[in-house]
Amino acid sequence: MARQSKGRRKLDIVKITKESNLLVTFSKRRYGVFKKASELATLCGAEIAIIVFSPSMKVFSFGHPSVETVIDRFFSGNSTQTSGVLQLAKIHRNARVRDLNLQLTQVTTQLDEEKKRGEELDQGNKAGDGYRWWESPVEELDLPKLEHLKASFEMLRENVTKRVEELLIQTTNHTQFYNPNSAPVNEALPTDPNNDVFDESLVYNLGFQNGNGFF
Amino acid sequence: MARQSKGRRKLDIVKITKESNLLVTFSKRRYGVFKKASELATLCGAEIAIIVFSPSMKVFSFGHPSVETVIDRFFSGNSTQTSGVLQLAKIHRNARVRDLNLQLTQVTTQLDEEKKRGEELDQGNKAGDGYRWWESPVEELDLPKLEHLKASFEMLRENVTKRVEELLIQTTNHTQFYNPNSAPVNEALPTDPNNDVFDESLVYNLGFQNGNGFF
DNA sequence: GTTTCTATTTATAACTC
DNA sequence: TGAGTTATAAATAGAAA
């Protein structure tokens, strides 16, 4: 007699093309991830926050003890009045300066190697300040080096972004669109809990029930 | 010959008491959750951010395309539109289109002054092979250079992120900054799995006010 | 703290209703 | 849509290195 199902099939981890399958898979796997997270929190007493945007940009979240608590802690849990997230990001960054210093040293070594390699390919133009080391391939880097590189990159990017911010505020009249020192000007966060996108996800989340107690 | 292992045993989802086991389990399951998240992102084109605090309050995070991007979008409450630094970049581009020449002139003039001032402070510090130019004051760079730099960051970011994910799961371990004024929460984790919450976090999130300007 | 090696338990892809 | 089924792919507990 014919099998009802071929059972679970191996699946390559590449974007699912078939829309219907993608939807089902997203739903199942999101559930799976949340469940795993819940178990991790319970088993190990860990705190965890997960935010997921579906392909259709719906929001789903899981937090133990709450998303806010964890994210707040992520940014050093030192939120003050103005410019909350920005301030927290700064604090967090400052907290890592010591580590970054060490990392930068290692990155320097790595970059010197890249630089040297680049010079072999283009003797005349790649030495000195003009050498665009960041365009070099990263395929041959190992994980620790990449993490160092990334950490350094994050700091530099923040510095540059901050500077661009300053330039914009100083040299243009667009501060009404973005002013890090004032309250958000748009509908950034609704005040009414019954009137925002999170509630929608809440409704979705409440639709789940399982025996593992993560709802 | 006796079996080396009894194989996987069923495990109740309650807090692990044996310290050594808890540690091992945390490590393995954290990896598992991150991997699942990575697959979800790849398979479904979803955006996802995870932040985990270990029992010892070390931080681990995973994000696709980045933790910052997802959190930023989450707090902006606008899942269709960019905000924060991304919005800044957009505004920036618009500003350039509208008034490129004037802006550049102004910025150039302004930066020339700052550059001069910076050089006075930085005399003789910039030469040499080991000069870490990315530590130099960003104030000395002009707008075009900053933009090039920023674009390069994005490229590097993508390369590195992609590579790291290939190598498995990006696991960023920050050293947590303790706030002496805040009470430790990890001890208060419920042992009852049913105390885990999904929906409450969504409500509580509304208390987190500033959704703009992550950087 | 991590990783390897099994034996099992779980998760889940494809299908059905 | 959402909720089961089934056969198989994956994850992982426990022991040990």
XYZ file of C-alpha atoms (C1' of nucleotides) in Angstrom:
464
model
C 0.000 0.000 0.000
C 1.206 3.467 -0.872
C 2.876 5.594 1.737
C 0.943 8.573 2.868
C 4.067 10.600 3.180
C 7.665 10.457 2.170
C 8.465 11.789 5.593
C 10.783 14.599 6.353
C 13.055 15.444 3.484
C 16.452 16.996 3.682
C 16.310 20.666 2.960
C 19.073 22.901 1.707
C 19.464 26.045 3.723
C 18.730 28.464 0.938
C 15.801 30.763 0.506
C 12.612 28.851 -0.120
C 11.165 29.868 -3.445
C 7.747 28.326 -3.216
C 5.636 30.901 -1.428
C 3.260 28.469 0.233
C 6.063 26.339 1.591
C 7.905 29.371 2.803
C 4.937 30.506 4.818
C 4.432 27.155 6.473
C 8.102 26.732 7.169
C 8.363 30.193 8.668
C 5.480 29.518 10.993
C 6.779 26.169 12.136
C 10.348 27.222 12.561
C 9.493 30.429 14.347
C 7.559 28.334 16.778
C 10.538 26.022 17.049
C 12.990 28.811 17.735
C 10.767 30.339 20.385
C 10.332 26.988 22.028
C 14.065 26.365 22.071
C 14.585 29.794 23.543
C 12.029 29.135 26.215
C 13.703 25.884 27.123
C 17.085 27.536 27.244
C 15.745 30.131 29.636
C 14.124 27.582 31.886
C 16.840 24.966 31.834
C 19.738 27.317 32.354
C 18.163 30.317 34.013
C 19.249 32.435 31.084
C 17.664 35.656 29.957
C 16.794 35.849 26.319
C 15.020 38.105 23.866
C 14.083 37.323 20.303
C 12.590 39.630 17.720
C 11.530 38.261 14.358
C 10.186 40.000 11.315
C 8.368 37.766 8.930
C 8.868 38.137 5.185
C 5.697 40.193 5.251
C 7.183 42.320 8.006
C 4.947 41.207 10.785
C 6.566 41.297 14.181
C 6.917 38.419 16.580
C 8.808 38.468 19.795
C 9.746 36.353 22.731
C 11.364 37.499 25.929
C 12.289 36.033 29.237
C 11.723 37.669 31.523
C 10.734 40.221 28.887
C 12.065 41.613 25.644
C 12.491 45.015 27.151
C 14.386 43.786 30.161
C 16.876 41.902 28.062
C 17.445 44.619 25.512
C 17.723 47.158 28.260
C 20.391 45.045 29.873
C 22.048 44.571 26.517
C 22.706 48.281 26.460
C 24.157 48.227 29.949
C 20.805 48.743 31.587
C 21.586 52.365 32.174
C 18.861 54.262 30.450
C 18.457 57.880 31.363
C 16.230 60.627 30.105
C 17.355 61.843 26.747
C 18.072 59.911 23.645
C 17.684 56.608 25.344
C 18.946 54.145 22.820
C 21.669 56.389 21.520
C 22.880 57.005 25.014
C 22.831 53.348 25.823
C 24.713 52.477 22.702
C 27.403 54.944 23.646
C 27.689 53.566 27.119
C 27.905 50.093 25.815
C 30.561 51.048 23.355
C 32.587 52.777 26.025
C 32.394 49.712 28.147
C 34.176 47.790 25.453
C 36.958 50.210 24.754
C 39.408 48.161 26.739
C 38.657 45.023 24.799
C 38.614 46.853 21.547
C 42.058 48.172 22.153
C 43.394 44.675 22.266
C 41.344 43.703 19.300
C 42.598 46.621 17.293
C 46.134 45.479 17.801
C 45.287 42.116 16.381
C 43.342 43.632 13.555
C 46.297 45.760 12.684
C 48.350 42.659 12.223
C 45.723 41.132 10.047
C 45.342 44.234 7.991
C 49.045 44.497 7.454
C 48.946 41.085 5.903
C 46.094 42.081 3.677
C 47.948 45.197 2.751
C 51.016 43.277 1.788
C 49.008 40.864 -0.270
C 47.318 43.701 -2.038
C 50.613 45.293 -2.896
C 51.636 42.215 -4.741
C 48.610 42.553 -6.923
C 48.934 46.224 -7.560
C 52.348 47.539 -6.745
C 51.813 51.122 -7.617
C 48.534 52.062 -6.088
C 47.761 50.113 -3.003
C 50.342 51.177 -0.517
C 49.824 53.911 1.967
C 46.744 55.802 2.863
C 44.988 55.121 -0.404
C 44.931 51.378 -0.066
C 41.408 50.236 0.401
C 42.115 47.310 2.656
C 38.475 46.837 3.484
C 37.789 45.790 -0.044
C 40.070 42.830 0.260
C 38.509 39.398 0.285
C 37.766 38.002 3.680
C 37.352 34.435 2.634
C 40.602 33.318 4.126
C 40.072 34.834 7.527
C 39.189 32.576 10.389
C 36.451 33.199 12.901
C 38.418 34.887 15.692
C 40.044 37.268 13.273
C 36.729 38.073 11.689
C 35.226 38.816 15.039
C 38.038 41.139 15.889
C 37.678 42.795 12.557
C 33.989 43.156 13.028
C 34.335 44.625 16.475
C 36.759 47.203 15.216
C 34.548 47.911 12.307
C 31.583 48.510 14.551
C 33.461 51.075 16.575
C 34.731 52.871 13.549
C 31.349 52.878 11.967
C 29.820 54.389 15.038
C 32.424 57.092 15.068
C 31.806 57.907 11.455
C 28.058 57.775 11.800
C 28.249 60.088 14.741
C 30.376 62.470 12.754
C 28.018 62.408 9.824
C 25.252 63.169 12.243
C 27.076 66.173 13.534
C 27.813 67.397 10.067
C 24.228 67.118 9.040
C 22.947 68.930 12.055
C 25.499 71.629 11.732
C 25.302 72.235 8.044
C 21.729 71.647 7.090
C 18.274 72.533 8.211
C 17.062 68.998 8.404
C 17.296 68.572 12.104
C 13.568 68.526 12.328
C 13.705 65.108 10.767
C 16.272 63.756 13.100
C 17.457 65.224 16.319
C 19.125 62.858 18.720
C 18.586 65.242 21.582
C 14.869 65.550 21.322
C 11.964 63.229 21.579
C 10.995 61.218 18.527
C 8.946 63.282 16.168
C 6.949 60.629 14.464
C 4.833 57.723 15.480
C 7.886 55.907 16.675
C 6.207 54.282 19.612
C 2.504 54.442 20.185
C 1.400 55.324 23.679
C -1.706 53.269 23.528
C -1.016 49.584 23.905
C -4.200 48.812 22.076
C -3.223 50.699 19.004
C 0.047 49.439 17.646
C 1.662 46.719 15.651
C 2.828 44.846 18.702
C -0.712 44.083 19.601
C -1.127 42.410 16.320
C 1.714 40.078 17.047
C 0.290 39.602 20.477
C -2.869 38.295 18.957
C -0.843 35.992 16.783
C 1.178 34.781 19.701
C -1.841 34.068 21.793
C -3.031 31.772 19.115
C -0.363 29.326 20.115
C -0.748 26.792 22.813
C 1.576 24.014 23.713
C 2.570 21.894 26.599
C 5.868 23.510 27.272
C 4.560 26.533 28.981
C 6.018 29.273 26.929
C 2.939 31.323 26.464
C 32.525 -4.026 25.680
C 30.324 -1.632 27.603
C 28.573 1.193 25.805
C 30.293 4.517 26.000
C 27.034 6.325 26.281
C 23.436 5.671 27.059
C 22.598 8.112 24.321
C 20.332 11.069 24.587
C 18.078 10.961 27.606
C 14.788 12.693 27.971
C 15.105 15.830 30.009
C 12.441 17.640 31.956
C 12.256 21.315 31.210
C 13.091 22.560 34.657
C 16.171 24.381 35.817
C 19.227 22.174 35.737
C 20.674 21.880 39.189
C 23.998 20.280 38.408
C 26.279 23.168 37.629
C 28.539 21.313 35.224
C 25.637 20.000 33.214
C 23.998 23.393 33.139
C 27.070 24.925 31.616
C 27.373 22.317 28.930
C 23.719 22.459 28.136
C 23.717 26.223 27.914
C 26.595 26.187 25.504
C 25.085 23.550 23.283
C 21.587 24.911 23.262
C 22.648 28.476 22.713
C 24.451 27.243 19.652
C 21.334 25.374 18.636
C 19.062 28.381 18.990
C 21.396 30.597 17.015
C 21.667 28.024 14.308
C 17.914 27.694 14.092
C 17.618 31.437 13.899
C 20.168 31.584 11.141
C 18.311 28.973 9.172
C 15.032 30.781 9.675
C 16.556 33.948 8.318
C 18.040 32.216 5.322
C 15.150 29.938 4.481
C 12.431 32.522 4.855
C 14.206 35.784 4.319
C 13.191 36.836 7.796
C 14.961 39.354 9.967
C 15.797 38.200 13.425
C 17.703 39.332 16.472
C 18.541 37.307 19.559
C 20.159 38.445 22.745
C 21.047 35.927 25.423
C 22.471 36.376 28.880
C 24.150 33.345 30.333
C 23.666 32.437 33.978
C 26.929 34.233 34.579
C 25.551 37.256 32.771
C 27.742 37.058 29.736
C 26.058 38.347 26.629
C 25.668 36.521 23.366
C 23.854 37.854 20.369
C 22.824 36.897 16.909
C 21.316 39.150 14.288
C 20.332 39.014 10.682
C 20.982 41.340 9.061
C 22.170 42.724 12.378
C 20.963 43.000 15.931
C 20.932 46.749 15.647
C 18.834 46.808 12.528
C 16.187 44.531 13.925
C 15.953 46.203 17.315
C 15.834 49.566 15.657
C 12.959 48.456 13.522
C 11.236 46.881 16.479
C 11.284 50.037 18.535
C 10.422 52.271 15.659
C 7.168 50.399 15.393
C 7.404 50.835 11.695
C 8.247 47.633 9.998
C 8.125 49.009 6.498
C 10.316 52.019 6.847
C 13.840 52.499 7.978
C 14.655 54.604 10.968
C 17.553 55.613 13.086
C 20.816 55.562 11.310
C 19.294 54.190 8.170
C 16.818 57.000 8.069
C 19.624 59.416 8.664
C 21.422 58.074 5.667
C 18.321 58.474 3.583
C 17.839 62.044 4.679
C 21.438 62.649 4.002
C 21.145 61.461 0.457
C 18.084 63.538 -0.133
C 19.815 66.568 1.193
C 22.665 66.043 -1.180
C 20.438 65.732 -4.171
C 18.724 68.946 -3.281
C 21.665 71.077 -2.450
C 24.820 69.185 -3.089
C 27.171 71.961 -4.050
C 26.237 74.361 -1.311
C 26.406 71.725 1.323
C 29.761 70.508 0.214
C 31.110 73.993 0.185
C 29.919 74.632 3.670
C 31.159 71.367 4.982
C 34.499 71.702 3.309
C 35.029 75.107 4.770
C 34.060 73.982 8.171
C 36.177 70.882 8.044
C 39.203 72.785 6.868
C 39.107 74.688 10.082
C 38.717 71.627 12.180
C 41.400 69.876 10.245
C 43.823 72.650 10.933
C 42.975 72.586 14.583
C 43.310 68.836 14.706
C 46.693 68.878 13.087
C 47.976 71.168 15.755
C 47.000 68.625 18.338
C 48.161 65.656 16.386
C 51.514 66.828 15.099
C 53.897 64.118 14.118
C 51.623 61.342 15.220
C 50.354 60.182 11.926
C 53.321 58.763 10.093
C 54.645 55.251 10.188
C 53.546 51.883 9.057
C 51.696 51.026 12.207
C 49.597 54.139 12.310
C 46.069 53.110 13.029
C 44.309 55.694 10.992
C 40.882 54.530 12.056
C 41.636 55.744 15.545
C 42.294 59.225 14.356
C 39.638 61.838 14.995
C 36.906 61.495 12.498
C 36.542 65.228 12.665
C 39.431 65.543 10.261
C 37.712 63.737 7.454
C 35.548 65.601 5.054
C 32.146 64.556 3.930
C 33.065 62.761 0.722
C 35.684 60.781 2.522
C 33.293 59.962 5.273
C 30.775 58.728 2.814
C 33.282 56.592 1.080
C 34.345 55.269 4.399
C 30.809 54.575 5.399
C 30.036 52.812 2.157
C 33.123 50.740 2.669
C 31.940 49.870 6.129
C 28.749 48.545 4.761
C 30.580 46.467 2.249
C 32.953 45.144 4.829
C 30.084 44.501 7.132
C 28.332 42.407 4.559
C 31.440 40.483 3.710
C 32.296 39.799 7.287
C 28.789 38.956 8.336
C 28.355 36.610 5.458
C 31.627 34.945 6.153
C 30.939 34.569 9.832
C 27.583 33.022 9.188
C 29.200 30.651 6.798
C 31.629 29.616 9.474
C 28.573 28.812 11.505
C 26.701 31.102 13.763
C 27.811 34.514 14.676
C 28.316 34.559 18.382
C 29.333 37.852 19.838
C 30.394 37.637 23.410
C 30.408 40.959 25.134
C 31.664 41.547 28.598
C 28.700 42.684 30.511
C 28.808 45.994 32.303
C 27.278 45.791 35.693
C 25.121 48.545 37.005
C 25.534 48.574 40.777
C 22.218 50.313 41.075
C 20.188 47.646 39.422
C 19.209 44.488 41.148
C 20.301 41.173 39.686
C 17.430 39.459 38.051
C 18.809 36.107 37.071
C 18.209 34.625 40.476
C 14.573 35.499 40.250
C 13.917 33.366 37.236
C 10.897 31.209 37.757
C 11.453 27.509 38.038
C 8.003 26.918 36.753
C 8.077 26.778 32.957
C 4.611 28.145 32.886
C 5.862 31.434 34.155
C 7.539 32.137 30.883
C 5.825 34.875 29.012
C 5.303 35.871 25.467
C 2.568 38.410 25.576
C 3.570 40.433 28.599
C 6.804 41.480 27.030
C 4.906 42.982 24.185
C 2.952 45.173 26.514
C 5.928 46.119 28.590
C 7.870 47.104 25.563
C 5.740 50.151 25.226
C 7.481 51.591 28.215
C 10.652 51.828 26.247
C 10.311 55.198 24.732
C 13.018 56.283 22.399
C 12.836 54.285 19.233
C 14.844 56.542 17.024
C 18.513 57.017 16.589
C 20.035 53.792 17.557
C 23.453 55.166 16.852
C 34.363 26.144 29.206
C 34.568 23.021 24.712
C 34.246 19.228 21.702
C 33.587 14.328 20.408
C 31.036 10.191 20.361
C 26.575 7.603 20.435
C 21.867 6.439 21.390
C 17.747 8.629 21.619
C 14.640 12.228 21.643
C 12.877 16.130 18.901
C 11.929 18.796 15.138
C 9.983 19.093 10.867
C 9.216 18.600 5.243
C 5.870 16.972 2.508
C 1.264 15.555 2.459
C -3.607 15.194 3.770
C -7.981 16.854 5.362
C -5.492 29.518 6.167
C -4.831 25.628 10.335
C -4.349 21.124 12.395
C -2.759 16.190 12.104
C 0.437 12.245 10.017
C 4.519 9.980 8.890
C 9.068 9.110 7.860
C 13.263 11.065 8.252
C 16.664 14.719 9.377
C 18.552 17.137 13.338
C 19.435 18.186 17.864
C 21.287 16.871 22.017
C 22.011 14.309 27.069
C 25.399 11.972 29.107
C 30.093 10.454 29.402
C 34.655 11.392 28.462
C 38.690 13.768 26.478
